[in-house]
PDB file of C-alpha atoms in Angstrom:
ATOM      1  CA  MET A 930    -103.464 -42.063 -47.754  1.00 35.00           C
ATOM      2  CA  LEU A 931    -106.544 -41.830 -45.565  1.00 34.00           C
ATOM      3  CA  PRO A 932    -107.800 -38.303 -44.908  1.00 37.00           C
ATOM      4  CA  ARG A 933    -107.492 -37.022 -41.365  1.00 37.00           C
ATOM      5  CA  LEU A 934    -110.935 -36.883 -39.785  1.00 35.00           C
ATOM      6  CA  LEU A 935    -112.070 -34.547 -37.035  1.00 38.00           C
ATOM      7  CA  TRP A 936    -114.998 -35.848 -35.011  1.00 40.00           C
ATOM      8  CA  ALA A 937    -117.370 -33.709 -32.997  1.00 41.00           C
ATOM      9  CA  VAL A 938    -120.467 -34.555 -30.989  1.00 42.00           C
ATOM     10  CA  GLU A 939    -123.446 -32.838 -32.579  1.00 41.00           C
ATOM     11  CA  PHE A 940    -126.079 -33.876 -30.093  1.00 42.00           C
ATOM     12  CA  ILE A 941    -127.234 -36.744 -27.897  1.00 44.00           C
ATOM     13  CA  VAL A 942    -130.811 -37.973 -27.897  1.00 43.00           C
ATOM     14  CA  ALA A 943    -132.289 -40.582 -25.582  1.00 42.00           C
ATOM     15  CA  CYS A 944    -134.554 -42.815 -27.637  1.00 40.00           C
ATOM     16  CA  GLY A 945    -136.178 -45.839 -26.004  1.00 38.00           C
ATOM     17  CA  GLU A 946    -133.506 -48.391 -25.249  1.00 40.00           C
ATOM     18  CA  PHE A 947    -130.796 -46.538 -27.152  1.00 42.00           C
ATOM     19  CA  VAL A 948    -128.910 -43.288 -26.977  1.00 43.00           C
ATOM     20  CA  ILE A 949    -128.404 -41.790 -30.414  1.00 42.00           C
ATOM     21  CA  VAL A 950    -125.196 -39.817 -30.836  1.00 45.00           C
ATOM     22  CA  PHE A 951    -124.916 -37.784 -34.001  1.00 44.00           C
ATOM     23  CA  LEU A 952    -121.297 -37.328 -35.046  1.00 44.00           C
ATOM     24  CA  HIS A 953    -120.035 -35.445 -38.022  1.00 43.00           C
ATOM     25  CA  THR A 954    -116.649 -35.687 -39.672  1.00 42.00           C
ATOM     26  CA  ILE A 955    -114.786 -32.977 -41.466  1.00 39.00           C
ATOM     27  CA  SER A 956    -111.885 -33.535 -43.829  1.00 39.00           C
ATOM     28  CA  ARG A 957    -110.349 -31.748 -46.742  1.00 37.00           C
ATOM     29  CA  GLU A 958    -111.707 -34.354 -49.135  1.00 38.00           C
ATOM     30  CA  ALA A 959    -115.221 -34.873 -47.818  1.00 39.00           C
ATOM     31  CA  MET A 960    -117.853 -34.122 -45.236  1.00 38.00           C
ATOM     32  CA  GLN A 961    -120.084 -36.865 -43.937  1.00 41.00           C
ATOM     33  CA  ALA A 962    -122.369 -37.633 -41.035  1.00 41.00           C
ATOM     34  CA  LYS A 963    -122.983 -40.785 -39.045  1.00 40.00           C
ATOM     35  CA  TRP A 964    -125.516 -41.981 -36.554  1.00 43.00           C
ATOM     36  CA  ILE A 965    -124.087 -44.183 -33.818  1.00 44.00           C
ATOM     37  CA  TYR A 966    -126.500 -46.178 -31.688  1.00 44.00           C
ATOM     38  CA  LEU A 967    -125.300 -46.868 -28.160  1.00 46.00           C
ATOM     39  CA  PRO A 968    -127.154 -48.971 -25.572  1.00 47.00           C
ATOM     40  CA  ALA A 969    -128.742 -46.588 -23.086  1.00 46.00           C
ATOM     41  CA  LEU A 970    -128.234 -48.963 -20.173  1.00 50.00           C
ATOM     42  CA  SER A 971    -124.586 -48.006 -19.746  1.00 58.00           C
ATOM     43  CA  CYS A 972    -121.854 -46.896 -22.098  1.00 60.00           C
ATOM     44  CA  SER A 973    -118.939 -44.530 -22.403  1.00 58.00           C
ATOM     45  CA  PHE A 974    -117.009 -42.983 -25.246  1.00 55.00           C
ATOM     46  CA  ARG A 975    -114.398 -40.334 -25.927  1.00 57.00           C
ATOM     47  CA  VAL A 976    -114.612 -37.669 -28.601  1.00 55.00           C
ATOM     48  CA  ASP A 977    -111.451 -35.598 -28.926  1.00 59.00           C
ATOM     49  CA  MET A 978    -110.805 -34.513 -25.313  1.00 74.00           C
ATOM     50  CA  VAL A 979    -114.362 -35.029 -24.045  1.00 83.00           C
ATOM     51  CA  GLU A 980    -115.094 -38.005 -21.808  1.00 86.00           C
ATOM     52  CA  VAL A 981    -118.777 -38.960 -21.958  1.00 89.00           C
ATOM     53  CA  ARG A 982    -120.521 -41.582 -19.845  1.00 91.00           C
ATOM     54  CA  VAL A 983    -124.149 -42.465 -20.488  1.00 90.00           C
ATOM     55  CA  SER A 984    -126.107 -44.022 -17.612  1.00 92.00           C
ATOM     56  CA  PRO A 985    -122.989 -44.918 -15.608  1.00 93.00           C
ATOM     57  CA  SER A 986    -123.230 -46.725 -12.302  1.00 94.00           C
ATOM     58  CA  LEU A 987    -122.728 -44.521  -9.263  1.00 96.00           C
ATOM     59  CA  GLU A 988    -119.314 -46.126  -8.686  1.00 96.00           C
ATOM     60  CA  GLU A 989    -118.259 -45.401 -12.283  1.00 95.00           C
ATOM     61  CA  ALA A 990    -119.514 -41.831 -11.981  1.00 96.00           C
ATOM     62  CA  HIS A 991    -117.596 -41.383  -8.725  1.00 97.00           C
ATOM     63  CA  GLU A 992    -114.346 -42.640 -10.288  1.00 96.00           C
ATOM     64  CA  GLU A 993    -114.739 -40.305 -13.267  1.00 95.00           C
ATOM     65  CA  LEU A 994    -115.511 -37.353 -10.983  1.00 96.00           C
ATOM     66  CA  VAL A 995    -112.391 -37.977  -8.908  1.00 96.00           C
ATOM     67  CA  ARG A 996    -110.272 -38.027 -12.081  1.00 95.00           C
ATOM     68  CA  ALA A 997    -111.954 -34.868 -13.359  1.00 95.00           C
ATOM     69  CA  PHE A 998    -111.492 -33.012 -10.055  1.00 96.00           C
ATOM     70  CA  GLU A 999    -107.813 -33.953  -9.914  1.00 95.00           C
ATOM     71  CA  ALA A1000    -107.318 -32.739 -13.503  1.00 94.00           C
ATOM     72  CA  ARG A1001    -109.379 -29.583 -12.811  1.00 93.00           C
ATOM     73  CA  LYS A1002    -111.769 -30.377 -15.636  1.00 94.00           C
ATOM     74  CA  MET A1003    -115.206 -28.960 -16.205  1.00 95.00           C
ATOM     75  CA  VAL A1004    -117.977 -31.461 -15.431  1.00 96.00           C
ATOM     76  CA  VAL A1005    -121.533 -31.554 -16.770  1.00 96.00           C
ATOM     77  CA  MET A1006    -124.041 -34.001 -15.293  1.00 96.00           C
ATOM     78  CA  VAL A1007    -127.681 -34.849 -15.863  1.00 96.00           C
ATOM     79  CA  ALA A1008    -128.875 -36.633 -12.758  1.00 96.00           C
ATOM     80  CA  GLU A1009    -131.787 -37.381 -10.479  1.00 97.00           C
ATOM     81  CA  CYS A1010    -130.744 -35.662  -7.291  1.00 97.00           C
ATOM     82  CA  SER A1011    -131.592 -33.625  -4.212  1.00 97.00           C
ATOM     83  CA  VAL A1012    -129.639 -30.538  -3.141  1.00 97.00           C
ATOM     84  CA  ASN A1013    -128.926 -29.142   0.321  1.00 96.00           C
ATOM     85  CA  TYR A1014    -127.232 -25.830   1.109  1.00 95.00           C
ATOM     86  CA  SER A1015    -125.651 -24.964   4.440  1.00 93.00           C
ATOM     87  CA  GLY A1016    -123.980 -21.664   5.268  1.00 89.00           C
ATOM     88  CA  ARG A1017    -125.211 -18.151   5.905  1.00 82.00           C
ATOM     89  CA  THR A1018    -128.735 -19.548   5.634  1.00 86.00           C
ATOM     90  CA  GLY A1019    -129.993 -23.006   4.720  1.00 89.00           C
ATOM     91  CA  SER A1020    -132.101 -24.587   1.988  1.00 93.00           C
ATOM     92  CA  GLN A1021    -133.319 -27.980   0.807  1.00 95.00           C
ATOM     93  CA  LEU A1022    -134.360 -28.981  -2.700  1.00 96.00           C
ATOM     94  CA  GLY A1023    -136.167 -32.297  -3.056  1.00 96.00           C
ATOM     95  CA  ASN A1024    -135.492 -35.037  -5.557  1.00 97.00           C
ATOM     96  CA  GLY A1025    -135.743 -34.248  -9.268  1.00 96.00           C
ATOM     97  CA  GLU A1026    -133.932 -34.494 -12.599  1.00 97.00           C
ATOM     98  CA  ARG A1027    -131.463 -31.633 -13.007  1.00 97.00           C
ATOM     99  CA  LEU A1028    -128.539 -30.315 -15.006  1.00 97.00           C
ATOM    100  CA  ILE A1029    -125.429 -29.810 -12.867  1.00 97.00           C
ATOM    101  CA  VAL A1030    -122.347 -27.871 -13.964  1.00 97.00           C
ATOM    102  CA  LEU A1031    -119.087 -27.956 -11.991  1.00 97.00           C
ATOM    103  CA  LYS A1032    -116.598 -25.496 -13.458  1.00 96.00           C
ATOM    104  CA  GLU A1033    -112.803 -25.511 -13.418  1.00 93.00           C
ATOM    105  CA  ASP A1034    -112.643 -22.452 -11.151  1.00 93.00           C
ATOM    106  CA  GLY A1035    -114.734 -24.154  -8.473  1.00 94.00           C
ATOM    107  CA  CYS A1036    -118.168 -22.668  -9.118  1.00 95.00           C
ATOM    108  CA  VAL A1037    -121.345 -24.770  -9.227  1.00 96.00           C
ATOM    109  CA  LEU A1038    -124.654 -24.342 -11.049  1.00 96.00           C
ATOM    110  CA  VAL A1039    -127.722 -26.538 -10.547  1.00 97.00           C
ATOM    111  CA  HIS A1040    -130.422 -25.996 -13.177  1.00 96.00           C
ATOM    112  CA  ARG A1041    -133.964 -27.249 -13.445  1.00 95.00           C
ATOM    113  CA  GLY A1042    -135.622 -27.822 -16.802  1.00 93.00           C
ATOM    114  CA  ARG A1043    -137.016 -24.280 -16.679  1.00 91.00           C
ATOM    115  CA  ASP A1044    -135.851 -20.722 -15.967  1.00 86.00           C
ATOM    116  CA  TYR A1045    -132.508 -19.268 -17.002  1.00 82.00           C
ATOM    117  CA  GLN A1046    -131.248 -18.818 -13.451  1.00 85.00           C
ATOM    118  CA  PRO A1047    -129.884 -21.779 -11.467  1.00 92.00           C
ATOM    119  CA  VAL A1048    -131.994 -22.995  -8.566  1.00 93.00           C
ATOM    120  CA  ASN A1049    -128.803 -23.520  -6.529  1.00 94.00           C
ATOM    121  CA  TRP A1050    -125.306 -22.212  -7.089  1.00 92.00           C
ATOM    122  CA  GLN A1051    -121.962 -21.506  -5.476  1.00 93.00           C
ATOM    123  CA  PRO A1052    -119.327 -18.989  -6.637  1.00 90.00           C
ATOM    124  CA  SER A1053    -115.795 -19.857  -7.698  1.00 91.00           C
ATOM    125  CA  GLY A1054    -113.293 -21.095  -5.139  1.00 92.00           C
ATOM    126  CA  CYS A1055    -115.157 -24.204  -3.983  1.00 95.00           C
ATOM    127  CA  ILE A1056    -113.428 -27.498  -3.224  1.00 96.00           C
ATOM    128  CA  PHE A1057    -115.155 -30.502  -4.793  1.00 97.00           C
ATOM    129  CA  GLN A1058    -115.524 -33.887  -3.107  1.00 96.00           C
ATOM    130  CA  SER A1059    -117.200 -37.100  -4.275  1.00 97.00           C
ATOM    131  CA  GLN A1060    -118.087 -40.303  -2.454  1.00 97.00           C
ATOM    132  CA  VAL A1061    -120.528 -43.187  -2.707  1.00 97.00           C
ATOM    133  CA  GLU A1062    -122.495 -43.875   0.451  1.00 94.00           C
ATOM    134  CA  LYS A1063    -125.712 -45.747   1.242  1.00 91.00           C
ATOM    135  CA  GLY A1064    -126.524 -46.363  -2.407  1.00 94.00           C
ATOM    136  CA  THR A1065    -126.150 -42.716  -3.440  1.00 97.00           C
ATOM    137  CA  LEU A1066    -123.432 -40.574  -5.004  1.00 97.00           C
ATOM    138  CA  VAL A1067    -122.713 -37.553  -2.815  1.00 98.00           C
ATOM    139  CA  VAL A1068    -120.953 -34.578  -4.416  1.00 97.00           C
ATOM    140  CA  LYS A1069    -120.001 -31.693  -2.139  1.00 97.00           C
ATOM    141  CA  ALA A1070    -118.887 -28.197  -3.078  1.00 96.00           C
ATOM    142  CA  ILE A1071    -117.263 -26.586  -0.033  1.00 96.00           C
ATOM    143  CA  ARG A1072    -116.458 -22.884   0.016  1.00 93.00           C
ATOM    144  CA  PRO A1073    -113.841 -22.108   2.697  1.00 91.00           C
ATOM    145  CA  THR A1074    -114.516 -18.368   3.132  1.00 87.00           C
ATOM    146  CA  PRO A1075    -117.199 -17.757   4.169  1.00 87.00           C
ATOM    147  CA  LEU A1076    -117.702 -21.374   5.184  1.00 92.00           C
ATOM    148  CA  GLU A1077    -120.651 -22.837   3.290  1.00 93.00           C
ATOM    149  CA  SER A1078    -121.385 -26.006   1.357  1.00 95.00           C
ATOM    150  CA  LEU A1079    -123.654 -27.362  -1.350  1.00 96.00           C
ATOM    151  CA  THR A1080    -124.394 -31.093  -1.148  1.00 97.00           C
ATOM    152  CA  ILE A1081    -125.785 -32.892  -4.199  1.00 98.00           C
ATOM    153  CA  VAL A1082    -127.125 -36.382  -3.449  1.00 98.00           C
ATOM    154  CA  THR A1083    -127.594 -38.399  -6.640  1.00 97.00           C
ATOM    155  CA  GLU A1084    -129.660 -41.562  -6.912  1.00 94.00           C
ATOM    156  CA  ASN A1085    -129.458 -42.016 -10.672  1.00 95.00           C
ATOM    157  CA  MET A1086    -126.893 -40.604 -13.120  1.00 96.00           C
ATOM    158  CA  HIS A1087    -128.139 -40.219 -16.701  1.00 94.00           C
ATOM    159  CA  LEU A1088    -125.153 -38.473 -18.269  1.00 94.00           C
ATOM    160  CA  LEU A1089    -121.692 -37.368 -17.163  1.00 95.00           C
ATOM    161  CA  ALA A1090    -119.160 -35.508 -19.310  1.00 93.00           C
ATOM    162  CA  SER A1091    -115.785 -34.015 -18.384  1.00 94.00           C
ATOM    163  CA  PHE A1092    -113.497 -31.802 -20.442  1.00 92.00           C
ATOM    164  CA  HIS A1093    -111.265 -28.726 -20.561  1.00 91.00           C
ATOM    165  CA  LEU A1094    -112.479 -25.532 -22.212  1.00 89.00           C
ATOM    166  CA  LYS A1095    -110.085 -23.110 -23.892  1.00 88.00           C
ATOM    167  CA  ASP A1096    -111.521 -19.603 -23.751  1.00 87.00           C
ATOM    168  CA  GLU A1097    -109.320 -16.518 -23.456  1.00 84.00           C
ATOM    169  CA  ALA A1098    -111.605 -14.107 -25.306  1.00 84.00           C
ATOM    170  CA  ALA A1099    -112.421 -10.749 -23.729  1.00 75.00           C
ATOM    171  CA  PHE A1100    -116.044  -9.947 -22.856  1.00 68.00           C
ATOM    172  CA  SER A1101    -117.462  -6.563 -23.853  1.00 68.00           C
ATOM    173  CA  LEU A1102    -120.860  -5.502 -22.565  1.00 64.00           C
ATOM    174  CA  HIS A1103    -122.518  -2.901 -24.769  1.00 72.00           C
ATOM    175  CA  ALA A1104    -124.197  -0.835 -22.083  1.00 77.00           C
ATOM    176  CA  THR A1105    -123.900   2.824 -21.134  1.00 88.00           C
ATOM    177  CA  GLU A1106    -124.155   5.227 -18.223  1.00 91.00           C
ATOM    178  CA  GLU A1107    -127.644   6.016 -19.504  1.00 92.00           C
ATOM    179  CA  ASP A1108    -128.554   2.355 -18.928  1.00 92.00           C
ATOM    180  CA  MET A1109    -127.249   2.601 -15.361  1.00 94.00           C
ATOM    181  CA  GLN A1110    -129.319   5.752 -14.875  1.00 95.00           C
ATOM    182  CA  ARG A1111    -132.455   4.064 -16.250  1.00 93.00           C
ATOM    183  CA  ALA A1112    -131.903   1.078 -13.964  1.00 93.00           C
ATOM    184  CA  ILE A1113    -131.807   3.352 -10.908  1.00 95.00           C
ATOM    185  CA  LEU A1114    -134.890   5.235 -12.098  1.00 94.00           C
ATOM    186  CA  VAL A1115    -136.941   2.028 -12.409  1.00 93.00           C
ATOM    187  CA  GLN A1116    -135.478   0.476  -9.253  1.00 94.00           C
ATOM    188  CA  PRO A1117    -134.296   3.191  -6.803  1.00 95.00           C
ATOM    189  CA  ASP A1118    -133.510   0.649  -4.089  1.00 95.00           C
ATOM    190  CA  LEU A1119    -130.403  -0.223  -6.091  1.00 95.00           C
ATOM    191  CA  ILE A1120    -129.018   2.763  -4.188  1.00 96.00           C
ATOM    192  CA  GLU A1121    -130.938   2.349  -0.931  1.00 96.00           C
ATOM    193  CA  ALA A1122    -134.373   1.494   0.394  1.00 94.00           C
ATOM    194  CA  GLY A1123    -136.833   4.383   0.545  1.00 95.00           C
ATOM    195  CA  LEU A1124    -135.075   6.527  -2.065  1.00 96.00           C
ATOM    196  CA  LYS A1125    -137.523   8.786  -3.937  1.00 96.00           C
ATOM    197  CA  ILE A1126    -136.500  10.102  -7.348  1.00 95.00           C
ATOM    198  CA  VAL A1127    -137.328  13.793  -7.771  1.00 95.00           C
ATOM    199  CA  ASP A1128    -135.593  14.577 -11.059  1.00 95.00           C
ATOM    200  CA  PHE A1129    -132.903  13.380 -13.447  1.00 94.00           C
ATOM    201  CA  GLU A1130    -130.586  15.331 -15.731  1.00 94.00           C
ATOM    202  CA  LYS A1131    -131.354  18.268 -13.436  1.00 94.00           C
ATOM    203  CA  LYS A1132    -129.832  21.465 -14.824  1.00 94.00           C
ATOM    204  CA  VAL A1133    -127.365  23.280 -12.587  1.00 93.00           C
ATOM    205  CA  ALA A1134    -124.799  25.912 -13.541  1.00 90.00           C
ATOM    206  CA  PRO A1135    -121.854  23.514 -14.136  1.00 89.00           C
ATOM    207  CA  GLY A1136    -123.907  20.892 -16.007  1.00 93.00           C
ATOM    208  CA  PHE A1137    -126.561  18.255 -15.345  1.00 95.00           C
ATOM    209  CA  VAL A1138    -127.071  16.157 -12.205  1.00 96.00           C
ATOM    210  CA  ASP A1139    -127.602  12.528 -13.231  1.00 96.00           C
ATOM    211  CA  ILE A1140    -130.180  11.804 -10.521  1.00 96.00           C
ATOM    212  CA  TYR A1141    -131.673  14.172  -7.943  1.00 96.00           C
ATOM    213  CA  ALA A1142    -133.570  12.430  -5.133  1.00 96.00           C
ATOM    214  CA  LEU A1143    -134.698  12.447  -1.511  1.00 96.00           C
ATOM    215  CA  ASP A1144    -133.898   9.785   1.060  1.00 96.00           C
ATOM    216  CA  ARG A1145    -136.446   8.549   3.593  1.00 95.00           C
ATOM    217  CA  GLU A1146    -135.380  11.289   6.037  1.00 95.00           C
ATOM    218  CA  GLY A1147    -135.900  14.070   3.510  1.00 95.00           C
ATOM    219  CA  ASN A1148    -132.218  14.686   2.810  1.00 96.00           C
ATOM    220  CA  THR A1149    -131.285  15.703  -0.732  1.00 97.00           C
ATOM    221  CA  VAL A1150    -129.401  12.980  -2.604  1.00 97.00           C
ATOM    222  CA  VAL A1151    -127.208  14.038  -5.524  1.00 97.00           C
ATOM    223  CA  ILE A1152    -126.028  11.106  -7.651  1.00 98.00           C
ATOM    224  CA  GLU A1153    -123.225  11.085 -10.199  1.00 97.00           C
ATOM    225  CA  ILE A1154    -123.008   7.923 -12.348  1.00 97.00           C
ATOM    226  CA  LYS A1155    -119.888   6.491 -13.991  1.00 96.00           C
ATOM    227  CA  LYS A1156    -119.683   3.252 -15.985  1.00 93.00           C
ATOM    228  CA  ASP A1157    -115.932   2.963 -15.370  1.00 92.00           C
ATOM    229  CA  PRO A1158    -114.015   3.150 -12.073  1.00 94.00           C
ATOM    230  CA  ALA A1159    -114.726   6.626 -10.698  1.00 96.00           C
ATOM    231  CA  GLY A1160    -111.692   8.812 -10.074  1.00 95.00           C
ATOM    232  CA  PHE A1161    -110.815  12.433  -9.416  1.00 95.00           C
ATOM    233  CA  PRO A1162    -112.709  13.898 -12.424  1.00 95.00           C
ATOM    234  CA  ALA A1163    -115.966  12.398 -11.099  1.00 96.00           C
ATOM    235  CA  ILE A1164    -115.224  13.705  -7.595  1.00 96.00           C
ATOM    236  CA  LYS A1165    -114.529  17.198  -8.932  1.00 95.00           C
ATOM    237  CA  GLN A1166    -117.646  17.153 -11.122  1.00 95.00           C
ATOM    238  CA  LEU A1167    -119.891  16.173  -8.213  1.00 96.00           C
ATOM    239  CA  SER A1168    -118.262  18.763  -5.941  1.00 95.00           C
ATOM    240  CA  GLU A1169    -119.037  21.511  -8.456  1.00 95.00           C
ATOM    241  CA  TYR A1170    -122.700  20.481  -8.547  1.00 96.00           C
ATOM    242  CA  LEU A1171    -122.947  20.691  -4.753  1.00 95.00           C
ATOM    243  CA  LYS A1172    -121.935  24.363  -4.798  1.00 94.00           C
ATOM    244  CA  HIS A1173    -125.166  25.171  -6.629  1.00 94.00           C
ATOM    245  CA  LEU A1174    -127.593  23.019  -4.631  1.00 94.00           C
ATOM    246  CA  GLN A1175    -129.257  23.594  -1.272  1.00 92.00           C
ATOM    247  CA  PRO A1176    -131.090  21.035   0.882  1.00 92.00           C
ATOM    248  CA  ALA A1177    -134.420  21.714   2.584  1.00 90.00           C
ATOM    249  CA  PRO A1178    -134.181  23.518   5.969  1.00 93.00           C
ATOM    250  CA  GLY A1179    -132.959  21.140   8.640  1.00 94.00           C
ATOM    251  CA  ARG A1180    -131.799  18.615   6.062  1.00 95.00           C
ATOM    252  CA  ARG A1181    -128.452  17.936   4.405  1.00 95.00           C
ATOM    253  CA  LEU A1182    -126.925  17.195   1.021  1.00 96.00           C
ATOM    254  CA  ARG A1183    -125.823  13.620   0.392  1.00 97.00           C
ATOM    255  CA  PRO A1184    -123.470  13.365  -2.595  1.00 97.00           C
ATOM    256  CA  ILE A1185    -123.190   9.812  -3.970  1.00 98.00           C
ATOM    257  CA  ILE A1186    -120.958   8.413  -6.690  1.00 98.00           C
ATOM    258  CA  VAL A1187    -122.372   5.309  -8.396  1.00 97.00           C
ATOM    259  CA  ALA A1188    -119.857   3.211 -10.328  1.00 96.00           C
ATOM    260  CA  PRO A1189    -118.503  -0.341 -10.610  1.00 94.00           C
ATOM    261  CA  SER A1190    -115.612   0.713  -8.343  1.00 95.00           C
ATOM    262  CA  LEU A1191    -113.448   3.630  -7.287  1.00 95.00           C
ATOM    263  CA  ALA A1192    -110.221   4.363  -9.112  1.00 94.00           C
ATOM    264  CA  LYS A1193    -106.926   3.856  -7.331  1.00 92.00           C
ATOM    265  CA  GLY A1194    -106.317   6.582  -4.764  1.00 93.00           C
ATOM    266  CA  ALA A1195    -109.877   7.926  -4.843  1.00 95.00           C
ATOM    267  CA  GLN A1196    -111.141   6.291  -1.645  1.00 94.00           C
ATOM    268  CA  PRO A1197    -109.333   8.603   0.845  1.00 94.00           C
ATOM    269  CA  VAL A1198    -110.463  11.699  -1.075  1.00 95.00           C
ATOM    270  CA  VAL A1199    -114.070  10.517  -1.214  1.00 95.00           C
ATOM    271  CA  ALA A1200    -114.072   9.796   2.520  1.00 94.00           C
ATOM    272  CA  LYS A1201    -112.506  13.169   3.363  1.00 94.00           C
ATOM    273  CA  MET A1202    -115.072  15.073   1.291  1.00 95.00           C
ATOM    274  CA  GLY A1203    -118.038  13.172   2.733  1.00 95.00           C
ATOM    275  CA  ILE A1204    -119.008  11.637  -0.605  1.00 97.00           C
ATOM    276  CA  GLU A1205    -120.685   8.236  -0.458  1.00 97.00           C
ATOM    277  CA  PHE A1206    -119.949   5.416  -2.893  1.00 97.00           C
ATOM    278  CA  LYS A1207    -122.497   2.880  -4.135  1.00 97.00           C
ATOM    279  CA  GLN A1208    -121.355   0.005  -6.315  1.00 96.00           C
ATOM    280  CA  LEU A1209    -123.294  -0.674  -9.513  1.00 95.00           C
ATOM    281  CA  GLY A1210    -121.939  -2.251 -12.684  1.00 91.00           C
ATOM    282  CA  LEU A1211    -123.178  -2.424 -16.247  1.00 89.00           C
ATOM    283  CA  GLN A1212    -124.079  -6.105 -15.938  1.00 88.00           C
ATOM    284  CA  LYS A1213    -126.361  -5.526 -12.951  1.00 91.00           C
ATOM    285  CA  ALA A1214    -127.962  -2.517 -14.638  1.00 91.00           C
ATOM    286  CA  ALA A1215    -128.636  -4.570 -17.772  1.00 88.00           C
ATOM    287  CA  GLU A1216    -130.208  -7.358 -15.687  1.00 88.00           C
ATOM    288  CA  VAL A1217    -132.502  -4.881 -13.922  1.00 89.00           C
ATOM    289  CA  LEU A1218    -133.648  -3.358 -17.208  1.00 88.00           C
ATOM    290  CA  GLN A1219    -134.230  -6.792 -18.724  1.00 83.00           C
ATOM    291  CA  SER A1220    -136.233  -7.876 -15.677  1.00 83.00           C
ATOM    292  CA  HIS A1221    -138.456  -4.807 -15.795  1.00 80.00           C
ATOM    293  CA  ALA A1222    -138.919  -5.159 -19.556  1.00 75.00           C
ATOM    294  CA  SER A1223    -140.108  -8.749 -19.040  1.00 63.00           C
ATOM    295  CA  SER A1224    -142.509  -7.627 -16.293  1.00 59.00           C
ATOM    296  CA  ASP A1225    -143.918  -4.882 -18.514  1.00 52.00           C
ATOM    297  CA  GLN A1226    -144.474  -7.393 -21.321  1.00 52.00           C
ATOM    298  CA  LYS A1227    -146.336  -9.745 -18.965  1.00 53.00           C
ATOM    299  CA  VAL A1228    -148.593  -6.908 -17.781  1.00 46.00           C
ATOM    300  CA  LEU A1229    -149.284  -5.874 -21.381  1.00 46.00           C
ATOM    301  CA  LYS A1230    -150.053  -9.445 -22.458  1.00 49.00           C
ATOM    302  CA  GLY A1231    -152.383  -9.866 -19.483  1.00 53.00           C
ATOM    303  CA  TRP A1232    -154.184  -6.637 -20.313  1.00 46.00           C
ATOM    304  CA  LEU A1233    -154.543  -7.552 -23.998  1.00 49.00           C
ATOM    305  CA  GLY A1234    -155.835 -10.998 -23.071  1.00 51.00           C
ATOM    306  CA  SER A1235    -158.409  -9.698 -20.609  1.00 43.00           C
TER     307      SER A1235
END
C-alpha cells in the first residue's frame, strides 16, 4: 500500500527561463524532497487547496480573480502595476513591480520591495472587481462607506495565488499601561497638539497621577491611563485626584481618561462630570515606542559614524 503523501510548497524561485518550485513530502514511512522545474512563460498548479499561476495571461488572471472573489478567497499577486486612490483625498503611484494582497474580509495591501508598511491600502469591507480593458488588468477595491476606491492597473502578472486561510487563534499583545504612558511622554500629540508634559507619576494624596500636563492655553491637564476599557473605577480614581489639584489662576482643570475605549455605561457619566476621553490602544502605543526607538538608533549610528 502506497503511503499517503502530504505536499507543501516550500518556496518559489524564478531562475532564467524556469520557475523552480521546491516541494517536500511527509509520510509516516519517509520524508523526501523534490525539485520541480516549471516553464516560467506560463504555468499553473495546485498544491492542497492553493491555486498558483505563474506568469498567467491577463485574461487567465482575470478569470482566476473572479473565481477567487466569488469564493471569498485570499489572493496574493506579484505584478507590474500602477495604483490610484480616490476618496477623502487622492493619490497616484506610478508603474512598478509590487506585492498585492487581497484578503477575505475585503482589505487590500500594496507593498513595494522595501519598508514594512504598505504604500497603499484599504481597510476591510471593500468590494472587489476585476476586468480586462485596453490591454491591462484592472482590479478595483471599492469601499462603500465612506465612498473611496483603490484601482490597481496591471500590465504584467508574474504570480497569482488564491486560497483560504484557517486562523481562529486569539492575539495577545504583551504591552502595559506603562508602555502607553511612555508613548504619550515621547509623543504628547497622541493626546492633542501643543500638549506640554510637566510631570508623570505625580504624587497626590489619593495616589499618583499618570501624566500631569499643560495644554496650549495653560490649562492643567490630568491624565489617567487604562489599558482596558475604562469604567467607573477609573472615573472615581480620576475624580479623587481632582479634589487635590488646583489650576493656575484664570485657568481650569481638564481631566482626561486615556484608554482603548469606555466601558458600557460609562459615557453618560464621563460627559456629566466633564471628563474627556481620548482613545489610545496598546497596539498604537507599541508602534509609537518602536518608531522612536528606531529613530534613536539612527541618530546614534549617525553620531558614531561621524
